[in-house]
């Protein structure tokens, strides 16, 4: 599903040595929106120095020197990591300055972006600057974007003349890939990534180290193309406005765009929509191609190591072929580089850059947009025997595909989930101990118990399938996964429960259910019920979804340990997260600004909170989005004014934050913990215990069910999902669920 993207243009004009005139306008909007004007001081010398130091030390990294470029040797004291961090620090000092005009501008920007985000739209910023150095700064590291709007992508506006050519329709997406001189490069992986697109409806033409004549023939004599991809060596001049590519090792192999502009213009005039230069230092290429009317390009703004260039290309097309916007695809592909942003390649996420003509923004580019729609067939006109034969053939093909997909699930790598680690749960045994393995159960007893309505022990169950069981979804489920899954694996080692997350999307109920619908999981775990659109999406794909409740959870709120408040009513919590209460003094606390934190809307907890507490209203502009509960707890522990909500088992036992009591609009306070609050200094040895009695008796105001989501398609996946649910509903598992802080769904 293609999420709408709202675009804003951030324009900076040089007006003096002291700084820039700044103008913010909303693009493609049918709503009235007054542009916002301000003044931004010039970048401090410390930012320019730290960026230059980062660049020079970055160019000396082994991964950079040995791959796509061999820069000049420049001795730079200090580490590249230190310089990268210094760039972030000085960039934020610059963009977070307290000058009145700029401070007002930031507030207006937060208000606008919060409105767009709460309406469910993605946000893209088009940076319009003439100062080339501003194009190289990592704007995505601005804390305003990084903490509150992390999915916002910053593109560079490139300028050209003439009307944008609309894309031509074709049965397949047409791609021309040129692999230039391969000295020191591993371009085979680039090639493999692009050739895989043929499985997604692409037709790929490849030129390897072509001569000028061969490249010219591909532009002038052969088919039209939607996308041009270059992999190899490239560069730009010091001003970043003139670029070149190295197509082969001959003396004439280096081509500037000026030398090849007429040939390339033919490709553009015939409908070329996007050029990707998976090579070094490409801003000059982007500027030059825009002048001959190319609508969009993706380049690497600095020298790029081989493994970075390859990974970006793979993840970009993984997203683009799912019909997502270019802004979203570039943003998520850049995030896939985070694991390289360490000692080996500090600043890796800064390299890929989307460059776009402003006139192209009114015509968003997606993969499906390039493919000609298939005509609808009139089944009534087909003779009955032919129709029956065709249906039989299709059924056989679908069965073969299903078997192949099932076999492929065993070849994917296991991923670990980024969750808060709660204190070790203490499990009280059942009155009669359960068997420690299936082998210790008498066969006659198994047969007898398998026919009963419920089962006491895990080992009582039969017909548990074997294989790797991919699952994922809600982060609320983390304590259950840790405690119960190890027990299940002990009893049924061949029922190999393996957690899997999405390569780019944050973990959560939404993501897990989406992956289940897309065939990436066997079952999903959710902290909210299914939505109508999810049920309909499944039906449109030929199957149904079923939600099976297995436990009850409570939502708890935590603040800084030093914050002195009696508690919060649900009405006060609502007003805090709607931005109507912004200072703790308004709820009986000190004079201190409130910083409300929340996870993204990919999680079921967030959706439950918005529905039950906010009455389906959007978050206020003050709410700060945090990717994970671990990071949110760290933020609240550092910020005296912070507040956060999450599943009670995740946050109540934590020692660096303080759980607070809550109540309805009237009535007494109900704490999510037992007895007296444990002091922080005593917490590591004796953490707060969950108030399970208040949760079970519904005295505590905020509880909800958690679910296993199973696909009803008659497959082995359905069998595995239903078996997993039965395992969780045994007396033994329900007891373990209680030990992790959740409320058992039934008595045992």
XYZ file of C-alpha atoms in Angstrom:
748
model
C 0.000 0.000 0.000
C 1.460 3.330 -1.071
C 1.439 5.848 1.819
C 0.855 9.447 0.653
C 3.896 11.712 0.905
C 3.698 15.394 1.829
C 6.585 17.465 0.539
C 7.958 20.766 1.788
C 10.679 22.899 0.214
C 13.302 24.414 2.502
C 15.018 27.201 0.588
C 18.126 29.024 1.822
C 19.275 32.218 0.086
C 22.717 33.701 0.765
C 22.025 37.291 1.832
C 25.223 38.139 3.696
C 28.231 36.663 5.388
C 26.110 36.549 8.541
C 23.610 34.026 7.225
C 20.681 32.993 5.051
C 17.126 34.011 4.383
C 15.023 30.855 4.882
C 11.697 30.117 3.225
C 9.520 27.065 3.873
C 6.728 26.209 1.439
C 4.507 23.164 1.149
C 4.542 21.473 -2.241
C 1.731 19.569 -3.949
C -0.736 20.703 -1.297
C -4.363 21.472 -2.030
C -4.711 23.081 1.396
C -4.050 26.738 2.101
C -0.625 27.110 3.642
C 1.246 30.333 4.188
C 4.961 30.059 3.573
C 7.187 30.541 6.611
C 10.151 32.920 6.451
C 13.053 33.268 8.829
C 16.751 34.010 9.161
C 19.414 31.394 9.864
C 22.898 32.414 10.878
C 25.878 31.164 8.884
C 27.286 27.751 9.851
C 29.774 28.150 12.694
C 33.440 27.640 11.804
C 33.480 24.598 14.126
C 30.915 22.834 11.923
C 32.846 23.530 8.746
C 36.116 22.429 10.364
C 34.673 19.247 11.848
C 33.048 18.326 8.548
C 36.315 18.822 6.658
C 38.155 16.761 9.281
C 35.540 14.017 8.993
C 35.816 14.010 5.204
C 39.614 13.827 5.163
C 39.789 11.112 7.835
C 36.936 9.239 6.120
C 38.906 9.178 2.865
C 41.796 7.491 4.685
C 39.674 4.581 5.909
C 40.812 1.248 4.496
C 37.302 0.454 3.284
C 37.270 3.713 1.282
C 40.856 3.641 -0.008
C 40.683 0.024 -1.175
C 37.335 0.117 -2.912
C 35.863 2.753 -5.198
C 38.383 5.557 -4.915
C 41.997 6.156 -3.982
C 42.053 9.612 -2.390
C 45.106 11.650 -1.746
C 46.950 10.812 1.430
C 46.238 13.517 3.987
C 47.404 13.141 7.571
C 44.491 13.971 9.858
C 44.886 13.602 13.648
C 41.990 12.039 15.541
C 39.519 9.307 14.602
C 36.835 9.416 11.944
C 34.240 8.431 14.573
C 35.168 11.445 16.703
C 34.916 13.792 13.728
C 31.565 12.282 12.676
C 30.198 12.852 16.188
C 31.625 16.381 16.188
C 29.766 17.115 12.931
C 26.507 15.996 14.559
C 27.179 18.123 17.639
C 28.053 21.306 15.749
C 25.243 20.805 13.218
C 22.694 20.690 16.038
C 24.255 23.628 17.836
C 23.776 25.578 14.617
C 20.218 24.421 13.825
C 19.051 24.576 17.463
C 20.299 28.102 18.146
C 18.061 30.351 20.260
C 17.827 33.314 17.880
C 14.196 34.467 18.082
C 13.336 34.291 14.349
C 14.842 30.814 13.991
C 13.307 29.542 17.238
C 9.860 30.589 15.984
C 10.595 28.906 12.642
C 11.429 25.612 14.420
C 8.178 25.736 16.378
C 6.176 26.269 13.179
C 8.082 23.448 11.505
C 7.301 21.055 14.382
C 3.630 22.027 14.276
C 3.376 21.444 10.532
C 5.281 18.156 10.551
C 3.266 16.870 13.520
C 0.042 17.581 11.642
C 1.308 15.735 8.568
C 2.600 12.803 10.581
C -0.596 12.461 12.604
C -2.622 12.428 9.394
C -0.701 9.305 8.387
C 1.404 10.928 5.665
C 5.113 10.491 5.040
C 7.160 13.687 4.972
C 9.816 14.665 2.459
C 12.002 17.782 2.535
C 13.422 19.252 -0.656
C 16.504 21.306 0.226
C 16.974 24.175 -2.230
C 20.443 25.710 -1.822
C 23.095 27.246 -4.047
C 25.815 26.877 -1.429
C 27.313 23.484 -2.292
C 28.642 22.935 1.224
C 25.081 22.973 2.572
C 24.287 20.088 0.206
C 26.995 17.971 1.842
C 25.924 18.541 5.455
C 23.977 15.586 6.964
C 20.652 17.355 7.549
C 18.997 14.103 8.622
C 21.114 14.272 11.822
C 19.210 17.364 12.967
C 17.708 16.273 16.281
C 14.371 17.817 15.367
C 14.111 15.315 12.505
C 16.069 12.426 14.010
C 14.041 12.251 17.238
C 10.570 13.411 16.199
C 10.300 12.663 12.500
C 12.912 9.960 11.786
C 11.234 8.756 8.584
C 11.579 12.179 6.956
C 13.959 12.125 4.006
C 15.903 15.196 2.844
C 16.394 15.453 -0.926
C 18.454 18.008 -2.870
C 16.718 20.168 -5.430
C 18.534 20.219 -8.774
C 17.577 22.774 -11.411
C 16.904 22.360 -15.095
C 14.923 23.698 -18.019
C 12.058 22.233 -19.985
C 9.000 20.160 -19.243
C 9.355 16.788 -17.516
C 8.612 13.899 -19.870
C 5.931 11.567 -18.481
C 6.878 7.896 -18.066
C 5.925 5.593 -20.905
C 3.906 2.474 -20.103
C 5.420 -0.928 -20.744
C 4.683 -4.543 -19.861
C 7.964 -4.518 -17.924
C 10.086 -1.894 -16.197
C 12.940 -1.181 -18.618
C 16.386 -0.812 -17.011
C 19.721 0.025 -18.654
C 22.667 -0.871 -16.440
C 26.194 0.250 -17.308
C 29.084 -1.304 -15.407
C 32.135 0.858 -15.861
C 35.759 0.116 -15.133
C 35.823 -2.570 -12.457
C 39.325 -2.128 -11.136
C 39.178 -2.541 -7.359
C 35.379 -2.993 -7.395
C 33.031 -5.904 -6.823
C 30.402 -4.946 -9.380
C 29.187 -8.537 -9.731
C 26.959 -8.068 -6.685
C 25.529 -4.862 -8.141
C 24.723 -6.810 -11.287
C 23.121 -9.671 -9.367
C 20.928 -7.251 -7.403
C 19.623 -5.671 -10.604
C 19.157 -8.925 -12.507
C 16.969 -10.180 -9.641
C 14.532 -7.414 -10.586
C 13.540 -9.492 -13.585
C 11.518 -11.554 -11.083
C 9.639 -8.339 -10.210
C 8.662 -7.485 -13.764
C 11.818 -5.795 -15.072
C 13.688 -6.140 -18.346
C 17.403 -5.445 -17.822
C 19.945 -4.489 -20.490
C 23.567 -4.705 -19.233
C 26.667 -3.081 -20.730
C 29.978 -4.119 -19.123
C 32.905 -1.711 -19.649
C 31.352 -0.508 -22.919
C 33.095 1.555 -25.541
C 31.723 4.982 -26.351
C 30.154 3.523 -29.472
C 28.378 0.736 -27.569
C 27.000 3.186 -25.025
C 25.884 5.535 -27.795
C 24.095 2.712 -29.613
C 22.239 1.769 -26.415
C 21.032 5.363 -26.089
C 20.180 6.030 -29.729
C 19.238 2.760 -31.405
C 17.769 0.467 -28.816
C 14.646 0.373 -26.646
C 13.506 3.157 -24.373
C 14.359 2.871 -20.672
C 12.704 3.922 -17.418
C 15.786 3.638 -15.189
C 19.506 4.084 -15.881
C 22.004 2.578 -13.404
C 25.744 3.147 -13.402
C 28.100 1.109 -11.228
C 31.783 1.945 -11.196
C 34.083 4.935 -10.710
C 32.812 8.499 -10.908
C 33.513 11.932 -9.438
C 32.701 15.654 -9.335
C 34.754 18.810 -9.339
C 35.450 20.871 -6.228
C 32.305 22.966 -6.768
C 30.186 19.821 -7.003
C 28.531 20.912 -10.267
C 30.462 18.980 -12.964
C 30.549 15.194 -12.919
C 32.183 12.349 -14.819
C 31.969 8.556 -15.092
C 34.683 6.034 -16.034
C 33.067 3.564 -18.479
C 36.228 1.570 -19.312
C 39.997 1.507 -18.756
C 40.975 3.184 -22.016
C 42.385 6.734 -22.071
C 39.047 7.858 -23.534
C 37.048 5.948 -20.925
C 36.363 8.926 -18.667
C 33.258 10.807 -19.833
C 31.841 14.020 -18.482
C 28.129 14.541 -18.949
C 28.957 17.492 -21.186
C 30.772 15.090 -23.527
C 27.777 12.764 -23.657
C 24.851 15.110 -23.137
C 23.226 14.648 -26.546
C 23.160 10.849 -26.271
C 21.838 10.992 -22.735
C 19.249 13.572 -23.715
C 17.764 11.028 -26.134
C 17.196 8.622 -23.235
C 15.559 11.419 -21.239
C 13.374 12.585 -24.133
C 12.176 9.011 -24.626
C 10.947 8.839 -21.027
C 13.900 8.077 -18.718
C 12.612 8.781 -15.197
C 15.449 7.935 -12.830
C 19.236 7.602 -12.927
C 21.125 5.856 -10.125
C 24.873 6.336 -9.826
C 26.073 3.678 -7.406
C 29.497 5.250 -7.486
C 31.551 7.979 -5.845
C 30.970 11.673 -5.381
C 27.938 12.094 -7.633
C 26.394 15.479 -6.835
C 27.991 16.964 -9.940
C 26.382 14.242 -12.068
C 22.981 15.041 -10.594
C 23.293 18.767 -11.333
C 24.456 18.186 -14.898
C 21.753 15.648 -15.746
C 19.035 17.919 -14.365
C 20.138 20.592 -16.852
C 19.295 18.249 -19.719
C 15.885 17.529 -18.171
C 16.381 14.350 -16.110
C 13.601 14.389 -13.471
C 15.328 12.438 -10.677
C 18.615 10.873 -9.698
C 20.128 9.050 -6.733
C 23.832 9.564 -6.127
C 26.465 9.052 -3.464
C 27.530 12.477 -2.255
C 31.006 11.329 -1.122
C 33.414 8.489 -2.010
C 31.628 5.227 -1.220
C 33.033 1.808 -0.230
C 31.910 -1.170 -2.267
C 29.870 -2.955 0.398
C 27.981 0.258 1.225
C 27.076 0.898 -2.417
C 25.894 -2.695 -2.924
C 23.778 -2.866 0.236
C 22.082 0.440 -0.540
C 21.189 -0.707 -4.050
C 19.717 -3.986 -2.783
C 17.593 -2.406 -0.076
C 16.458 0.466 -2.280
C 14.968 -1.885 -4.856
C 13.518 -4.141 -2.136
C 11.453 -1.107 -1.122
C 10.855 0.410 -4.571
C 9.385 -2.788 -6.019
C 6.800 -2.677 -3.206
C 5.388 0.457 -4.848
C 6.662 2.892 -2.207
C 7.687 6.498 -2.828
C 11.256 7.429 -3.722
C 11.557 9.472 -0.511
C 10.503 6.491 1.592
C 12.696 4.026 -0.338
C 15.846 6.136 -0.018
C 15.177 6.779 3.675
C 14.755 3.114 4.527
C 17.653 1.977 2.356
C 19.901 4.494 4.129
C 18.823 3.056 7.470
C 20.013 -0.353 6.296
C 23.539 1.145 6.358
C 23.394 1.893 10.088
C 25.310 -1.294 10.914
C 28.268 0.014 8.871
C 28.234 3.413 10.590
C 30.989 2.353 12.992
C 34.769 2.237 13.004
C 34.786 0.795 9.477
C 32.726 3.518 7.843
C 31.568 6.363 10.135
C 29.065 8.512 8.250
C 27.877 5.721 5.915
C 24.243 6.804 6.253
C 25.100 10.283 4.983
C 26.193 9.107 1.539
C 23.074 8.221 -0.550
C 21.269 11.331 -1.786
C 18.026 11.781 -3.685
C 18.217 14.675 -6.157
C 15.024 15.852 -7.826
C 13.683 18.530 -10.143
C 10.918 20.543 -8.491
C 8.670 20.105 -11.529
C 8.936 16.323 -11.061
C 7.495 16.455 -7.543
C 3.926 16.773 -8.810
C 4.350 13.407 -10.572
C 5.533 10.907 -7.941
C 7.390 7.913 -9.343
C 6.530 4.360 -8.271
C 7.413 0.934 -9.683
C 3.833 0.018 -10.545
C 3.322 3.335 -12.327
C 5.798 2.207 -15.001
C 4.038 -1.079 -15.778
C 1.193 -1.229 -18.263
C -1.996 -2.559 -16.678
C -3.007 -5.993 -17.880
C -6.352 -6.168 -19.731
C -9.273 -7.803 -17.966
C -10.395 -11.094 -19.468
C -14.009 -11.903 -20.248
C -14.359 -15.327 -18.686
C -17.857 -15.702 -20.158
C -16.342 -15.805 -23.642
C -14.102 -18.774 -22.764
C -15.499 -22.213 -23.539
C -16.135 -24.344 -20.478
C -13.590 -27.155 -21.160
C -10.867 -24.566 -21.811
C -11.744 -22.683 -18.627
C -11.673 -25.849 -16.529
C -8.307 -26.831 -17.967
C -6.878 -23.378 -17.318
C -8.088 -23.372 -13.720
C -6.519 -26.778 -13.179
C -3.187 -25.603 -14.568
C -3.260 -22.471 -12.437
C -4.042 -24.537 -9.336
C -1.104 -26.843 -9.994
C 1.196 -23.869 -10.513
C 0.054 -22.211 -7.282
C 0.611 -25.457 -5.373
C 4.152 -25.712 -6.742
C 4.866 -22.098 -5.824
C 3.520 -22.659 -2.313
C 5.760 -25.689 -1.804
C 8.775 -23.733 -3.072
C 8.045 -20.791 -0.695
C 7.739 -23.192 2.234
C 11.097 -24.740 1.396
C 12.721 -21.311 1.182
C 11.717 -20.386 4.734
C 14.408 -22.661 6.105
C 17.198 -20.732 4.372
C 16.678 -17.280 5.876
C 18.956 -16.008 8.666
C 17.632 -15.524 12.155
C 17.386 -11.942 13.417
C 17.359 -10.823 17.027
C 14.723 -8.476 18.400
C 15.597 -5.061 19.909
C 13.620 -5.299 23.138
C 13.936 -4.284 26.794
C 15.283 -7.160 28.892
C 13.114 -7.488 32.002
C 14.387 -8.979 35.270
C 14.399 -12.771 35.336
C 10.897 -14.039 36.077
C 10.345 -16.511 38.916
C 8.001 -19.300 37.895
C 6.013 -21.206 40.497
C 5.530 -24.828 39.461
C 2.101 -26.416 39.031
C 0.884 -28.654 41.834
C 1.951 -31.753 39.896
C 5.170 -31.120 37.948
C 4.889 -31.330 34.160
C 7.107 -33.666 32.117
C 10.435 -32.178 31.098
C 10.352 -33.755 27.629
C 7.871 -35.476 25.345
C 9.844 -38.696 25.704
C 9.001 -38.900 29.404
C 5.238 -39.085 28.744
C 3.566 -42.505 28.567
C 1.976 -43.050 25.117
C -1.348 -44.086 26.655
C -1.454 -40.874 28.673
C -0.784 -38.798 25.557
C -3.656 -40.426 23.702
C -5.977 -39.938 26.650
C -5.134 -36.263 27.139
C -5.159 -35.393 23.435
C -8.908 -35.935 23.319
C -9.696 -33.622 26.246
C -10.924 -30.072 25.795
C -7.866 -28.521 27.445
C -4.383 -29.726 28.314
C -2.508 -29.195 31.529
C 1.087 -29.564 30.306
C 2.907 -28.717 27.098
C 3.953 -32.342 26.757
C 0.271 -33.412 26.752
C -0.149 -32.027 23.224
C 0.369 -34.138 20.119
C 0.751 -33.473 16.397
C 3.070 -30.489 16.868
C 4.642 -29.853 13.430
C 8.381 -29.723 12.788
C 10.434 -27.079 10.989
C 11.607 -23.477 11.336
C 8.610 -21.438 12.520
C 9.152 -17.787 11.565
C 7.234 -15.395 13.793
C 7.412 -11.744 14.838
C 5.425 -8.606 15.582
C 4.552 -6.954 18.876
C 7.395 -5.850 21.142
C 4.969 -6.278 24.072
C 5.404 -10.015 23.543
C 9.130 -9.937 24.338
C 8.877 -11.350 27.915
C 6.592 -14.170 26.718
C 8.930 -15.045 23.880
C 11.919 -15.211 26.198
C 10.386 -17.344 28.931
C 7.906 -19.611 27.158
C 9.687 -20.206 23.857
C 12.716 -21.728 25.552
C 10.372 -24.068 27.420
C 8.537 -25.026 24.210
C 11.847 -25.754 22.487
C 12.834 -28.034 25.368
C 9.664 -30.121 24.960
C 9.396 -29.886 21.155
C 12.918 -29.203 19.791
C 11.810 -29.752 16.190
C 9.168 -26.999 16.528
C 11.914 -24.426 15.932
C 10.462 -21.034 16.946
C 12.608 -18.393 15.221
C 12.043 -14.651 15.595
C 12.239 -12.573 12.409
C 11.955 -8.813 12.027
C 11.568 -6.647 8.947
C 14.848 -5.433 7.385
C 13.744 -1.781 7.477
C 10.432 -1.339 9.303
C 10.442 -0.999 13.105
C 9.181 -3.997 15.095
C 5.561 -3.914 16.224
C 2.104 -5.371 15.724
C 1.494 -3.498 12.460
C 4.767 -4.702 10.960
C 4.218 -8.305 12.086
C 0.703 -8.476 10.621
C 1.919 -6.915 7.355
C 4.708 -9.499 7.134
C 2.196 -12.309 7.813
C -0.080 -11.095 5.012
C 2.944 -10.870 2.687
C 3.948 -14.475 3.439
C 7.076 -13.577 5.416
C 5.910 -15.092 8.730
C 4.156 -18.276 9.814
C 2.164 -16.375 12.450
C 2.248 -12.915 14.023
C 2.007 -11.727 17.622
C -0.113 -8.636 18.248
C -0.987 -6.374 21.161
C -4.144 -5.150 19.410
C -7.075 -6.670 17.487
C -7.045 -6.955 13.708
C -8.178 -3.961 11.658
C -10.879 -4.188 9.004
C -8.407 -3.184 6.286
C -6.071 -6.026 7.306
C -8.942 -8.535 7.172
C -9.944 -7.214 3.741
C -6.357 -7.275 2.448
C -6.082 -10.939 3.440
C -9.396 -11.789 1.739
C -8.237 -10.044 -1.445
C -5.215 -12.380 -1.438
C -7.331 -15.504 -1.066
C -7.210 -16.318 2.655
C -8.568 -15.158 6.016
C -6.929 -14.049 9.263
C -7.897 -15.191 12.742
C -6.983 -13.516 16.031
C -6.745 -15.776 19.088
C -6.402 -14.107 22.531
C -3.867 -15.758 24.853
C -3.328 -13.255 27.694
C -4.234 -9.844 29.126
C -1.782 -6.967 29.490
C -1.754 -3.641 31.351
C -0.298 -0.309 30.209
C 1.919 1.532 32.692
C 3.384 5.051 32.711
C 6.887 5.933 33.886
C 8.580 9.252 34.700
C 11.955 10.403 35.985
C 12.687 9.068 39.509
C 13.041 12.611 40.910
C 9.701 13.866 39.540
C 7.296 14.415 42.460
C 3.662 14.020 41.368
C 0.792 12.175 43.115
C -0.170 10.368 39.909
C -2.167 11.120 36.774
C -5.805 10.722 35.799
C -6.651 9.361 32.364
C -7.975 12.812 31.448
C -4.661 14.436 32.402
C -2.738 11.809 30.411
C -4.945 12.531 27.417
C -4.283 16.268 27.626
C -0.522 15.707 27.992
C -0.356 13.611 24.814
C -2.652 15.993 22.916
C -0.335 18.886 23.798
C -2.938 20.683 25.962
C -0.952 20.222 29.195
C 2.716 21.076 28.683
C 4.101 21.718 32.179
C 4.137 19.453 35.244
C 2.931 22.324 37.454
C -0.482 21.940 35.793
C -0.886 18.451 37.331
C 0.530 19.095 40.811
C 4.233 18.793 39.995
C 7.143 21.254 39.757
C 7.450 24.056 37.208
C 9.039 21.869 34.520
C 8.310 21.319 30.842
C 6.722 17.961 29.975
C 8.414 15.788 27.346
C 5.938 13.051 26.339
C 7.579 10.121 24.531
C 5.875 7.462 22.414
C 6.885 4.676 20.069
C 5.886 4.930 16.413
C 2.487 3.894 15.129
C 3.964 0.596 13.893
C 3.190 -0.834 17.335
C -0.114 -2.116 18.681
C 0.515 -0.402 22.035
C 0.576 3.005 20.360
C -2.620 2.318 18.442
C -4.357 1.025 21.583
C -3.265 4.150 23.472
C -4.524 6.484 20.745
C -7.849 4.657 20.529
C -8.556 4.179 24.240
C -6.919 7.243 25.824
C -6.932 9.846 23.054
C -10.287 8.841 21.584
C -8.659 8.165 18.176
C -7.226 11.670 18.086
C -3.712 12.263 16.780
C -0.786 13.021 19.062
C -0.086 16.643 19.836
C 2.933 18.477 18.482
C 4.833 17.994 21.765
C 5.009 14.195 21.473
C 8.490 12.875 20.682
C 8.718 9.613 18.757
C 11.251 7.037 19.986
C 12.004 3.815 18.016
C 12.179 1.344 20.928
C 11.173 1.035 24.578
C 14.831 0.631 25.546
C 15.658 4.033 24.053
C 12.547 5.618 25.557
C 13.454 4.423 29.076
C 16.937 5.863 28.584
C 15.437 9.200 27.486
C 13.096 9.417 30.488
C 15.951 8.498 32.858
C 18.000 11.378 31.408
C 15.169 13.938 31.170
C 13.526 15.126 34.455
C 10.410 16.160 32.498
C 9.977 12.950 30.493
C 7.026 10.532 30.513
C 6.537 7.285 28.584
C 3.987 4.468 28.396
C 4.420 0.787 27.523
C 3.402 -2.710 28.522
C 3.637 -2.966 32.333
C 5.999 -6.013 32.336
C 8.450 -4.020 30.196
C 8.682 -0.872 32.323
C 7.503 -1.454 35.919
C 10.606 -3.499 36.972
C 13.047 -1.000 35.432
C 15.252 0.764 37.981
C 16.156 3.955 36.096
C 12.553 5.215 35.809
C 9.580 5.477 38.201
C 6.153 3.905 37.504
C 3.277 6.153 38.582
C -0.254 5.545 39.848
C -3.214 6.357 37.613
C -6.961 6.645 38.038
C -10.151 7.389 36.185
C -11.398 10.996 36.323
C -12.615 10.228 39.849
C -11.786 7.500 42.359
C -8.622 6.352 44.064
C -5.127 5.954 42.704
C -4.161 2.489 41.445
C -0.447 1.700 41.174
C 0.889 -0.738 38.542
C 3.259 -2.104 41.217
C 2.681 -3.898 44.523
C 2.953 -2.211 47.915
C 5.344 0.691 48.459
C 7.441 1.996 45.571
C 10.992 0.624 45.773
C 13.700 3.300 46.034
C 16.103 3.480 43.043
C 19.083 2.478 45.166
C 17.267 -0.682 46.334
C 15.745 -1.522 42.954
C 18.558 -3.610 41.409
C 18.271 -6.154 44.231
C 14.502 -5.894 44.720
C 12.717 -4.420 41.675
C 9.088 -3.339 41.782
C 6.646 -6.233 41.408
C 3.622 -6.011 39.113
C 0.232 -5.414 40.707
C -1.344 -8.492 39.092
C -4.312 -8.495 41.467
C -5.345 -4.994 40.342
C -4.890 -6.034 36.714
C -6.981 -9.222 37.097
C -9.850 -7.550 38.992
C -10.022 -4.624 36.512
C -9.282 -2.106 39.285
C -6.387 -0.847 37.163
C -7.899 1.372 34.423
C -5.907 0.342 31.326
C -5.784 -3.321 30.266
C -6.074 -5.052 26.891
C -5.850 -8.531 25.354
C -2.901 -9.750 23.316
C -3.322 -12.081 20.357
C -1.756 -14.668 18.089
C -2.671 -13.881 14.462
C -2.994 -16.980 12.265
C -3.470 -17.252 8.509
C -6.448 -19.508 7.611
C -5.384 -20.982 4.284
C -5.203 -24.716 5.009
C -1.399 -24.675 4.791
C 1.304 -25.981 7.107
C 1.620 -22.381 8.352
C -1.958 -22.500 9.635
C -1.236 -25.821 11.318
C 1.874 -24.380 13.012
C 0.075 -21.198 14.137
C -2.821 -23.105 15.653
C -0.409 -25.510 17.373
C 1.481 -22.546 18.868
C -1.773 -21.104 20.217
C -2.705 -24.434 21.835
C 0.717 -24.547 23.461
C 0.209 -21.080 24.968
C -3.223 -22.006 26.342
C -2.015 -25.002 28.345
C -2.023 -24.657 32.135
C 1.782 -24.796 32.097
C 2.129 -21.912 29.635
C -0.579 -19.813 31.290
C 1.365 -20.141 34.534
C 4.522 -19.011 32.751
C 2.606 -16.111 31.188
C 1.595 -14.996 34.668
C 5.213 -15.165 35.826
C 6.221 -12.703 33.084
C 3.718 -10.097 34.322
C 0.771 -10.776 32.030
C -2.668 -11.894 33.153
C -3.573 -15.491 32.214
C -6.586 -15.728 29.955
C -8.055 -18.601 31.921
C -7.687 -20.330 35.290
C -5.281 -23.236 35.658
